[in-house]
Short mmCIF file of C-alpha atoms and ligand atoms in Angstrom, two decimals:
data_model
loop_
_atom_site.label_atom_id
_atom_site.label_comp_id
_atom_site.label_asym_id
_atom_site.label_seq_id
_atom_site.Cartn_x
_atom_site.Cartn_y
_atom_site.Cartn_z
CA MET W 1 -36.37 -15.11 32.33
CA PRO W 2 -38.43 -12.49 30.57
CA VAL W 3 -37.98 -12.33 26.85
CA TRP W 4 -40.25 -14.74 25.09
CA ARG W 5 -40.37 -15.94 21.67
CA ALA W 6 -43.62 -14.98 20.12
CA ILE W 7 -44.96 -16.68 17.10
CA THR W 8 -48.62 -16.06 16.76
CA ARG W 9 -50.69 -12.95 17.21
CA PHE W 10 -53.18 -11.72 19.75
CA MET W 11 -55.57 -14.24 21.09
CA THR W 12 -57.43 -12.86 24.05
CA SER W 13 -58.08 -9.18 24.31
CA ASP W 14 -59.85 -7.85 27.33
CA ALA W 15 -63.25 -6.49 26.42
CA ALA W 16 -63.27 -4.50 29.65
CA ALA W 17 -60.25 -2.48 28.61
CA PRO W 18 -61.18 1.05 27.52
CA SER W 19 -61.59 1.60 23.83
CA PRO W 20 -58.59 3.28 22.25
CA THR W 21 -60.75 6.22 21.35
CA THR W 22 -61.92 6.85 24.92
CA PRO W 23 -61.30 10.57 25.43
CA ILE W 24 -58.70 11.43 28.05
CA SER W 25 -59.99 13.85 30.63
CA ILE W 26 -57.94 17.02 30.47
CA ALA W 27 -59.09 17.97 33.95
CA ALA W 28 -57.79 14.75 35.55
CA LEU W 29 -56.23 15.31 38.95
CA PRO W 30 -52.62 14.27 39.50
CA THR W 31 -52.41 10.84 41.05
CA LEU W 32 -50.66 9.83 44.24
CA ALA W 33 -50.04 6.38 42.74
CA GLY W 34 -46.34 6.12 41.98
CA MET W 35 -45.22 9.09 44.09
CA SER W 36 -42.02 8.99 46.14
CA ARG W 37 -41.97 9.79 49.86
CA ALA W 38 -40.54 13.23 49.03
CA GLN W 39 -43.43 13.96 46.67
CA LEU W 40 -46.01 12.73 49.16
CA ARG W 41 -44.45 14.94 51.78
CA GLU W 42 -45.12 17.99 49.61
CA VAL W 43 -48.70 16.90 49.01
CA VAL W 44 -49.29 16.43 52.72
CA MET W 45 -47.73 19.77 53.58
CA ASP W 46 -49.80 21.52 50.90
CA ALA W 47 -52.87 19.95 52.49
CA GLY W 48 -52.08 21.94 55.64
CA VAL W 49 -50.91 19.09 57.87
CA PRO W 50 -48.87 20.51 60.79
CA GLU W 51 -45.12 19.95 60.45
CA ARG W 52 -44.90 17.53 63.42
CA GLN W 53 -47.50 15.21 61.86
CA VAL W 54 -46.17 15.21 58.32
CA ARG W 55 -43.90 12.19 58.70
CA MET W 56 -46.61 10.06 60.25
CA ARG W 57 -49.20 11.04 57.63
CA VAL W 58 -46.79 10.27 54.81
CA SER W 59 -46.15 6.83 56.33
CA GLN W 60 -49.86 6.16 56.64
CA ILE W 61 -50.62 7.17 53.07
CA TRP W 62 -47.59 5.21 51.88
CA ARG W 63 -48.93 2.03 53.42
CA TRP W 64 -52.36 2.54 51.93
CA LEU W 65 -50.87 3.18 48.52
CA TYR W 66 -48.17 0.57 48.36
CA HIS W 67 -49.03 -2.05 50.97
CA SER W 68 -52.79 -2.15 50.55
CA GLY W 69 -53.05 -0.79 47.01
CA VAL W 70 -56.22 1.22 47.76
CA ARG W 71 -57.93 3.06 44.95
CA ASP W 72 -60.36 5.01 47.09
CA PHE W 73 -59.55 7.67 49.70
CA GLU W 74 -62.40 6.37 51.86
CA ALA W 75 -60.44 3.20 52.50
CA MET W 76 -57.75 5.20 54.32
CA THR W 77 -59.49 4.68 57.62
CA ASP W 78 -56.77 5.96 59.95
CA ILE W 79 -56.68 9.33 58.24
CA ALA W 80 -59.14 11.92 59.54
CA LYS W 81 -62.06 12.61 57.22
CA PRO W 82 -61.29 16.32 56.66
CA LEU W 83 -57.73 15.50 55.53
CA ARG W 84 -59.03 12.74 53.27
CA ALA W 85 -61.45 15.23 51.74
CA THR W 86 -58.70 17.79 51.17
CA LEU W 87 -56.47 15.20 49.52
CA GLU W 88 -59.31 14.03 47.34
CA GLN W 89 -59.91 17.55 46.06
CA SER W 90 -56.38 17.88 44.76
CA HIS W 91 -55.35 14.32 43.96
CA ALA W 92 -56.56 10.99 42.63
CA LEU W 93 -55.43 7.42 43.27
CA ALA W 94 -55.90 6.39 39.66
CA ARG W 95 -53.46 4.38 37.56
CA PRO W 96 -52.93 5.06 33.86
CA ALA W 97 -55.52 3.41 31.62
CA LEU W 98 -54.97 0.12 29.88
CA SER W 99 -55.17 0.20 26.10
CA ASP W 100 -55.08 -3.55 26.02
CA ARG W 101 -54.66 -6.53 28.29
CA GLN W 102 -53.98 -10.03 27.09
CA VAL W 103 -53.78 -13.30 28.94
CA SER W 104 -51.95 -16.25 27.49
CA LYS W 105 -52.92 -19.87 28.02
CA ASP W 106 -49.70 -20.33 30.00
CA GLY W 107 -50.65 -17.52 32.39
CA THR W 108 -48.42 -14.83 30.88
CA ARG W 109 -50.20 -11.48 30.96
CA LYS W 110 -49.40 -8.50 28.85
CA TYR W 111 -50.49 -4.96 29.64
CA LEU W 112 -50.41 -2.16 27.14
CA ILE W 113 -50.46 1.00 29.21
CA LYS W 114 -51.52 4.36 27.93
CA LEU W 115 -49.47 7.30 29.18
CA GLY W 116 -50.81 9.97 26.85
CA PRO W 117 -52.03 10.46 23.30
CA GLY W 118 -50.07 8.02 21.17
CA ILE W 119 -47.76 7.13 24.06
CA GLU W 120 -47.94 3.55 25.23
CA VAL W 121 -45.62 1.17 27.03
CA GLU W 122 -45.97 -2.44 27.92
CA ALA W 123 -45.38 -4.56 30.95
CA VAL W 124 -45.46 -8.35 30.91
CA TYR W 125 -46.16 -10.71 33.79
CA ILE W 126 -44.54 -14.13 33.65
CA PRO W 127 -45.80 -16.60 36.22
CA GLY W 128 -43.21 -18.72 37.98
CA VAL W 129 -43.59 -21.65 40.32
CA GLY W 130 -46.60 -21.56 42.63
CA ARG W 131 -47.91 -18.05 43.00
CA ALA W 132 -44.50 -16.45 42.34
CA GLY W 133 -43.71 -14.57 39.16
CA ALA W 134 -41.77 -11.75 37.52
CA LEU W 135 -42.95 -8.53 36.02
CA CYS W 136 -41.01 -7.21 33.06
CA VAL W 137 -41.24 -3.41 33.04
CA SER W 138 -40.36 -0.68 30.56
CA SER W 139 -38.07 2.25 31.36
CA GLN W 140 -38.52 4.37 28.22
CA VAL W 141 -41.04 4.83 25.44
CA GLY W 142 -39.06 3.38 22.52
CA CYS W 143 -35.27 3.26 22.63
CA THR W 144 -32.55 5.49 21.19
CA LEU W 145 -30.21 2.56 20.60
CA ASN W 146 -30.57 0.61 17.41
CA CYS W 147 -29.75 -3.01 18.11
CA THR W 148 -30.38 -4.62 14.75
CA PHE W 149 -32.35 -7.61 16.08
CA CYS W 150 -34.66 -5.60 18.36
CA HIS W 151 -37.99 -4.22 17.29
CA THR W 152 -38.09 -1.58 20.01
CA GLY W 153 -34.97 -0.01 18.52
CA THR W 154 -36.88 0.74 15.33
CA GLN W 155 -39.48 2.87 17.12
CA ALA W 156 -39.17 6.58 16.69
CA LEU W 157 -40.93 8.05 19.68
CA VAL W 158 -38.64 8.17 22.70
CA ARG W 159 -38.97 9.68 26.10
CA ASN W 160 -37.90 8.62 29.54
CA LEU W 161 -40.57 7.27 31.83
CA THR W 162 -40.93 9.04 35.15
CA ALA W 163 -40.29 7.04 38.31
CA ALA W 164 -44.05 7.11 38.93
CA GLU W 165 -44.78 5.65 35.49
CA ILE W 166 -42.40 2.79 36.23
CA VAL W 167 -43.99 2.10 39.62
CA GLN W 168 -47.48 2.34 38.11
CA GLN W 169 -46.69 -0.60 35.83
CA ILE W 170 -46.27 -2.73 38.93
CA MET W 171 -49.39 -1.31 40.56
CA ILE W 172 -51.47 -2.03 37.46
CA ALA W 173 -50.24 -5.62 37.34
CA ARG W 174 -50.87 -6.08 41.06
CA ASP W 175 -54.42 -4.73 40.66
CA ASP W 176 -55.00 -7.19 37.87
CA LEU W 177 -53.45 -10.14 39.70
CA ASN W 178 -55.28 -9.44 42.96
CA ASP W 179 -51.88 -9.08 44.52
CA TRP W 180 -52.72 -6.63 47.32
CA PRO W 181 -51.99 -6.30 50.16
CA SER W 182 -48.26 -6.88 49.97
CA ASP W 183 -47.82 -10.23 51.62
CA GLU W 184 -44.38 -11.75 51.79
CA ASP W 185 -45.53 -15.35 51.52
CA ASN W 186 -48.17 -15.18 48.91
CA ARG W 187 -47.26 -12.84 46.12
CA ALA W 188 -47.88 -13.10 42.44
CA ILE W 189 -45.12 -10.59 41.67
CA THR W 190 -41.94 -11.62 43.49
CA ASN W 191 -39.40 -10.24 41.00
CA VAL W 192 -39.09 -7.22 38.76
CA VAL W 193 -36.93 -7.14 35.65
CA PHE W 194 -36.16 -4.03 33.59
CA MET W 195 -36.26 -5.85 30.29
CA GLY W 196 -39.18 -4.14 28.61
CA MET W 197 -38.90 -1.18 26.30
CA GLY W 198 -35.94 1.15 26.58
CA GLU W 199 -32.43 1.30 27.94
CA PRO W 200 -32.74 1.64 31.74
CA LEU W 201 -29.25 3.08 32.18
CA TYR W 202 -30.19 6.01 29.95
CA ASN W 203 -32.89 6.79 32.50
CA LEU W 204 -30.96 5.88 35.61
CA PRO W 205 -32.15 8.57 38.06
CA ASN W 206 -35.80 7.66 37.47
CA VAL W 207 -35.07 3.93 37.49
CA MET W 208 -33.29 4.36 40.82
CA THR W 209 -36.14 6.37 42.34
CA ALA W 210 -38.59 3.72 41.14
CA MET W 211 -36.42 1.03 42.73
CA GLU W 212 -36.42 2.95 45.99
CA ILE W 213 -40.22 3.00 45.97
CA ILE W 214 -40.74 -0.64 45.04
CA SER W 215 -38.11 -1.99 47.43
CA ASP W 216 -39.36 0.01 50.44
CA GLY W 217 -40.18 -2.52 53.16
CA GLU W 218 -43.34 -0.68 54.24
CA GLY W 219 -44.88 -0.84 50.81
CA ILE W 220 -44.44 -3.04 47.76
CA ALA W 221 -41.34 -4.49 49.45
CA ILE W 222 -39.65 -6.28 46.57
CA SER W 223 -36.05 -6.51 47.70
CA ARG W 224 -33.27 -5.16 45.51
CA ARG W 225 -31.89 -8.68 45.12
CA ARG W 226 -35.07 -9.47 43.25
CA ILE W 227 -34.81 -6.52 40.90
CA THR W 228 -32.73 -7.04 37.76
CA VAL W 229 -31.73 -4.27 35.40
CA SER W 230 -30.75 -5.28 31.88
CA THR W 231 -28.41 -3.06 29.88
CA SER W 232 -27.03 -3.16 26.39
CA GLY W 233 -23.73 -2.02 27.96
CA VAL W 234 -23.85 1.61 29.05
CA VAL W 235 -20.54 1.22 30.88
CA PRO W 236 -20.28 4.64 32.62
CA GLN W 237 -23.56 4.10 34.50
CA MET W 238 -22.98 0.51 35.56
CA HIS W 239 -20.98 1.23 38.69
CA GLU W 240 -23.63 3.58 40.04
CA LEU W 241 -26.33 0.99 39.42
CA GLY W 242 -24.48 -1.52 41.57
CA ALA W 243 -23.11 0.81 44.23
CA GLU W 244 -26.14 3.07 44.77
CA ALA W 245 -29.10 0.99 43.69
CA GLY W 246 -27.85 -2.49 44.58
CA ALA W 247 -29.64 -3.95 41.58
CA MET W 248 -28.91 -7.30 40.01
CA LEU W 249 -27.30 -6.82 36.62
CA ALA W 250 -28.03 -8.39 33.24
CA ILE W 251 -25.93 -7.66 30.17
CA SER W 252 -27.23 -7.99 26.64
CA LEU W 253 -24.06 -9.50 25.23
CA HIS W 254 -25.14 -11.30 22.03
CA ALA W 255 -21.67 -11.42 20.42
CA VAL W 256 -18.19 -12.49 21.48
CA ASN W 257 -16.10 -10.24 19.24
CA ASP W 258 -16.22 -6.49 18.72
CA GLN W 259 -16.76 -6.68 15.00
CA LEU W 260 -20.05 -8.55 15.32
CA ARG W 261 -21.15 -6.76 18.47
CA ASP W 262 -20.58 -3.38 16.78
CA GLU W 263 -23.14 -4.52 14.25
CA LEU W 264 -25.71 -6.18 16.55
CA VAL W 265 -25.46 -3.83 19.55
CA PRO W 266 -24.05 -0.59 18.13
CA ILE W 267 -23.39 0.95 21.54
CA ASN W 268 -20.43 -1.45 21.50
CA LYS W 269 -18.61 1.07 19.32
CA ALA W 270 -18.58 3.46 22.27
CA TYR W 271 -17.99 0.83 24.96
CA PRO W 272 -16.31 -2.21 23.43
CA LEU W 273 -16.22 -5.68 24.96
CA LYS W 274 -13.02 -5.19 26.90
CA GLU W 275 -14.44 -2.17 28.76
CA LEU W 276 -17.80 -3.82 29.23
CA LEU W 277 -16.34 -6.97 30.74
CA SER W 278 -13.99 -5.03 32.94
CA ALA W 279 -16.99 -3.05 34.29
CA CYS W 280 -18.68 -6.41 34.96
CA LYS W 281 -15.65 -7.70 36.85
CA ASN W 282 -15.85 -4.60 39.03
CA TYR W 283 -19.63 -4.57 39.43
CA PRO W 284 -20.34 -3.79 43.09
CA GLY W 285 -21.97 -6.66 44.91
CA ALA W 286 -21.44 -9.33 42.25
CA SER W 287 -20.58 -12.70 43.79
CA ASN W 288 -21.28 -16.36 43.22
CA ALA W 289 -24.51 -15.86 45.12
CA ARG W 290 -25.34 -12.77 43.07
CA ARG W 291 -24.26 -13.56 39.56
CA ILE W 292 -24.42 -11.27 36.56
CA THR W 293 -26.70 -12.61 33.85
CA PHE W 294 -25.39 -12.53 30.29
CA GLU W 295 -28.14 -12.58 27.71
CA TYR W 296 -27.29 -14.08 24.37
CA VAL W 297 -29.86 -14.05 21.59
CA MET W 298 -29.50 -17.01 19.21
CA LEU W 299 -29.29 -15.78 15.61
CA LYS W 300 -29.05 -18.42 12.93
CA GLY W 301 -25.64 -18.49 11.25
CA VAL W 302 -24.67 -15.19 12.87
CA ASN W 303 -23.48 -15.84 16.43
CA ASP W 304 -24.42 -19.45 17.15
CA SER W 305 -21.35 -21.59 16.29
CA ASP W 306 -19.53 -23.95 18.65
CA ALA W 307 -16.44 -21.77 18.35
CA GLU W 308 -18.48 -18.78 19.59
CA ALA W 309 -19.80 -20.80 22.51
CA ARG W 310 -16.23 -21.66 23.51
CA LYS W 311 -15.15 -18.05 23.13
CA LEU W 312 -18.08 -16.99 25.30
CA VAL W 313 -16.87 -19.27 28.07
CA ARG W 314 -13.34 -17.87 27.81
CA LEU W 315 -14.57 -14.27 27.84
CA LEU W 316 -16.56 -14.71 31.04
CA ALA W 317 -13.74 -16.39 32.99
CA GLY W 318 -13.33 -14.63 36.32
CA ILE W 319 -16.81 -13.07 36.33
CA PRO W 320 -19.53 -14.57 38.56
CA ALA W 321 -21.84 -15.18 35.64
CA LYS W 322 -24.81 -17.08 34.39
CA ILE W 323 -25.80 -17.25 30.77
CA ASN W 324 -29.29 -16.98 29.34
CA LEU W 325 -29.66 -18.15 25.79
CA ILE W 326 -32.65 -16.43 24.19
CA PRO W 327 -34.24 -17.86 21.07
CA PHE W 328 -34.52 -14.92 18.65
CA ASN W 329 -38.03 -13.56 18.51
CA PRO W 330 -38.69 -12.69 14.87
CA TRP W 331 -40.66 -9.62 13.83
CA PRO W 332 -41.89 -8.47 10.42
CA GLY W 333 -38.94 -7.41 8.30
CA ALA W 334 -36.32 -8.62 10.81
CA PRO W 335 -32.99 -9.33 9.12
CA TYR W 336 -32.36 -12.50 11.18
CA GLU W 337 -33.77 -15.93 11.86
CA CYS W 338 -33.77 -17.88 15.07
CA SER W 339 -31.14 -20.62 15.33
CA ASP W 340 -32.43 -24.16 14.95
CA TRP W 341 -33.29 -25.92 18.16
CA GLY W 342 -30.48 -28.45 17.73
CA ARG W 343 -27.96 -25.62 17.32
CA ILE W 344 -29.22 -23.89 20.45
CA GLU W 345 -28.89 -27.14 22.40
CA ALA W 346 -25.36 -27.77 21.12
CA PHE W 347 -24.38 -24.23 22.07
CA ALA W 348 -25.98 -24.65 25.51
CA GLN W 349 -24.11 -27.89 26.08
CA ILE W 350 -20.71 -26.26 25.62
CA VAL W 351 -21.66 -23.48 27.99
CA ASN W 352 -23.08 -25.94 30.54
CA LYS W 353 -19.99 -28.14 30.44
CA ALA W 354 -17.93 -25.11 31.38
CA GLY W 355 -19.99 -24.85 34.56
CA TYR W 356 -22.38 -22.07 33.63
CA ALA W 357 -26.01 -22.60 34.26
CA SER W 358 -27.39 -21.73 30.85
CA PRO W 359 -31.12 -21.97 30.87
CA ILE W 360 -32.63 -21.52 27.45
CA ARG W 361 -35.48 -19.14 27.94
CA THR W 362 -38.62 -21.07 27.37
CA PRO W 363 -40.89 -19.28 25.01
CA ARG W 364 -43.72 -17.79 27.08
CA GLY W 365 -46.98 -16.24 26.07
CA ARG W 366 -46.61 -17.28 22.45
CA ASP W 367 -50.28 -16.92 21.78
CA ILE W 368 -50.32 -13.27 22.83
CA ASP W 369 -47.02 -12.16 21.29
CA ALA W 370 -45.68 -11.36 24.73
CA ALA W 371 -42.10 -10.55 23.89
CA CYS W 372 -41.03 -7.43 25.74
CA GLY W 373 -40.80 -4.51 23.38
CA GLN W 374 -42.33 -6.34 20.49
CA LEU W 375 -45.97 -5.46 20.69
CA ARG W 376 -46.11 -1.75 20.76
CA SER W 377 -45.22 -0.97 17.21
CA GLN W 378 -47.78 -3.46 15.98
CA SER W 379 -50.50 -1.93 18.08
CA ILE W 380 -49.48 1.49 16.87
CA LYS W 381 -49.84 0.40 13.29
CA LYS W 382 -53.15 -1.19 14.12
CA ARG W 383 -54.49 2.00 15.58
CA ALA W 384 -52.49 4.71 13.87
CA SER W 385 -55.62 6.55 12.83
CA ASP W 386 -57.05 6.51 16.36
CA ILE W 387 -53.85 7.91 17.75
CA LEU W 388 -53.75 10.63 15.13
CA LYS W 389 -57.32 11.59 16.04
CA GLU W 390 -56.36 11.80 19.71
CA ARG W 391 -53.35 13.95 18.99
CA LEU W 392 -55.47 16.32 16.95
CA ALA W 393 -58.09 16.45 19.69
CA ALA W 394 -55.39 17.16 22.29
CA ALA W 395 -53.93 19.92 20.15
CA ASN W 396 -57.35 21.51 19.54
CA PRO W 397 -59.45 21.00 22.66
CA SER W 398 -62.94 22.20 21.89
N1 SAH X 401 -32.41 -2.18 26.58
C1 SAH X 401 -32.05 -3.14 27.54
C2 SAH X 401 -33.26 -3.81 28.20
C3 SAH X 401 -34.43 -4.15 27.31
S1 SAH X 401 -34.20 -5.39 26.08
C4 SAH X 401 -31.16 -4.18 26.96
O1 SAH X 401 -30.94 -4.18 25.76
O2 SAH X 401 -30.60 -4.97 27.73
C5 SAH X 401 -34.35 -6.91 26.97
C6 SAH X 401 -33.66 -8.09 26.30
O3 SAH X 401 -34.40 -8.53 25.14
C7 SAH X 401 -32.26 -7.76 25.83
O4 SAH X 401 -31.35 -8.77 26.15
C8 SAH X 401 -32.46 -7.69 24.34
O5 SAH X 401 -31.24 -7.88 23.69
C9 SAH X 401 -33.48 -8.78 24.11
N2 SAH X 401 -34.17 -8.72 22.81
C10 SAH X 401 -34.50 -7.63 22.11
N3 SAH X 401 -35.11 -7.97 20.95
C11 SAH X 401 -35.15 -9.32 20.91
C12 SAH X 401 -35.65 -10.26 19.98
N4 SAH X 401 -36.23 -9.88 18.85
N5 SAH X 401 -35.54 -11.57 20.28
C13 SAH X 401 -34.97 -11.96 21.44
N6 SAH X 401 -34.47 -11.12 22.36
C14 SAH X 401 -34.55 -9.80 22.11
FE1 SF4 X 402 -32.81 -0.71 23.02
FE2 SF4 X 402 -32.32 -2.95 24.43
FE3 SF4 X 402 -33.67 -3.03 22.09
FE4 SF4 X 402 -31.05 -2.50 22.08
S1 SF4 X 402 -32.04 -4.43 22.75
S2 SF4 X 402 -32.64 -1.40 20.88
S3 SF4 X 402 -30.84 -1.30 23.95
S4 SF4 X 402 -34.34 -2.05 23.95
#
């Protein structure tokens, strides 16, 4: 679902978003937003709550945070005032600031989230049918892998996001979409996909903690069957993802022979196709009802022939699979072009005939350049001088 072809540039920027030069308060209190139950437990104990009440207090705060989405301690009405006051002295309920927010004509929303001086990640909301929709979240700032068709791979700055920073992306989007309290029947965000910036399996412990928080039935309550993790093929971590986290799996395949995949998705040199597909065959929980998604980006004259479509079908035999054909999203200086529409359709037909549902991802949010991982480097260029100023200010607080 969530990679969109973007053709034109920014259209609507939110005037209410803070200016990029807004100073960050150094004295900001740590926020409860995004904390795990274990972290909240510590906070509650530090606030002097007697041992026998800790569990109950954690549950109450949890519901306020993740079911109701409150941003004010006063709203926590079942928590005694003195405890509220103590919590408020040491903690906030704030989310990270937005550097930018854009809304496309088709309802796609893109959030550029500021995590520190010069550190930004994006999350993209893609509306579905009715009020349903998916949020595409980032797992790292940048990416250490260098897939040749991906803009994120060209970005230098890399660090893992914390579990809280992953959860906060969902909280920010839910704030914006008026999607609190968590209500099973009427949600804007029904699915979460890890298809933003970064390689989630290189940050698996934090991704798993984040999944635990967002799938918890007393809070955000998005079930694990509605959480999809996309990987370029980090084979050693795949089993754990299925067995421990119970996530739905997506594989960025993009090529049907090792020679080409070595070039497009260089991690293939470490974990070639045979190993990758064998890990898919053994993925815990995969079944016809829970298929593995294979993403295949359509690159003109590179991987888009009929012969490759037939080979793709042969490769996936025996794996409960569905195939997503993604029109290549070009970026400045990219060494590829997107396949022609007719070629994509011909390719899709071969795959469909073999019995694979092969939706071609409809381009979404074109007018706001809402392709996951594509925006950040542009915004960095746009505001390089602002970021430099911030870094200097952070290094030399006056
Ligand atoms: N790192 C993980 C998840 C993030 S990328 C992964 O690679 O799976 C999410 C998807 O977007 C991947 O399938 C990736 O191959 C695809 N993608 C990256 N750049 C793209 C581009 N320019 N056009 C189309 N799809 C792209
Ligand atoms: Fe990283 Fe995924 Fe982009 Fe490859 S496609 S560089 S793994 S974000």
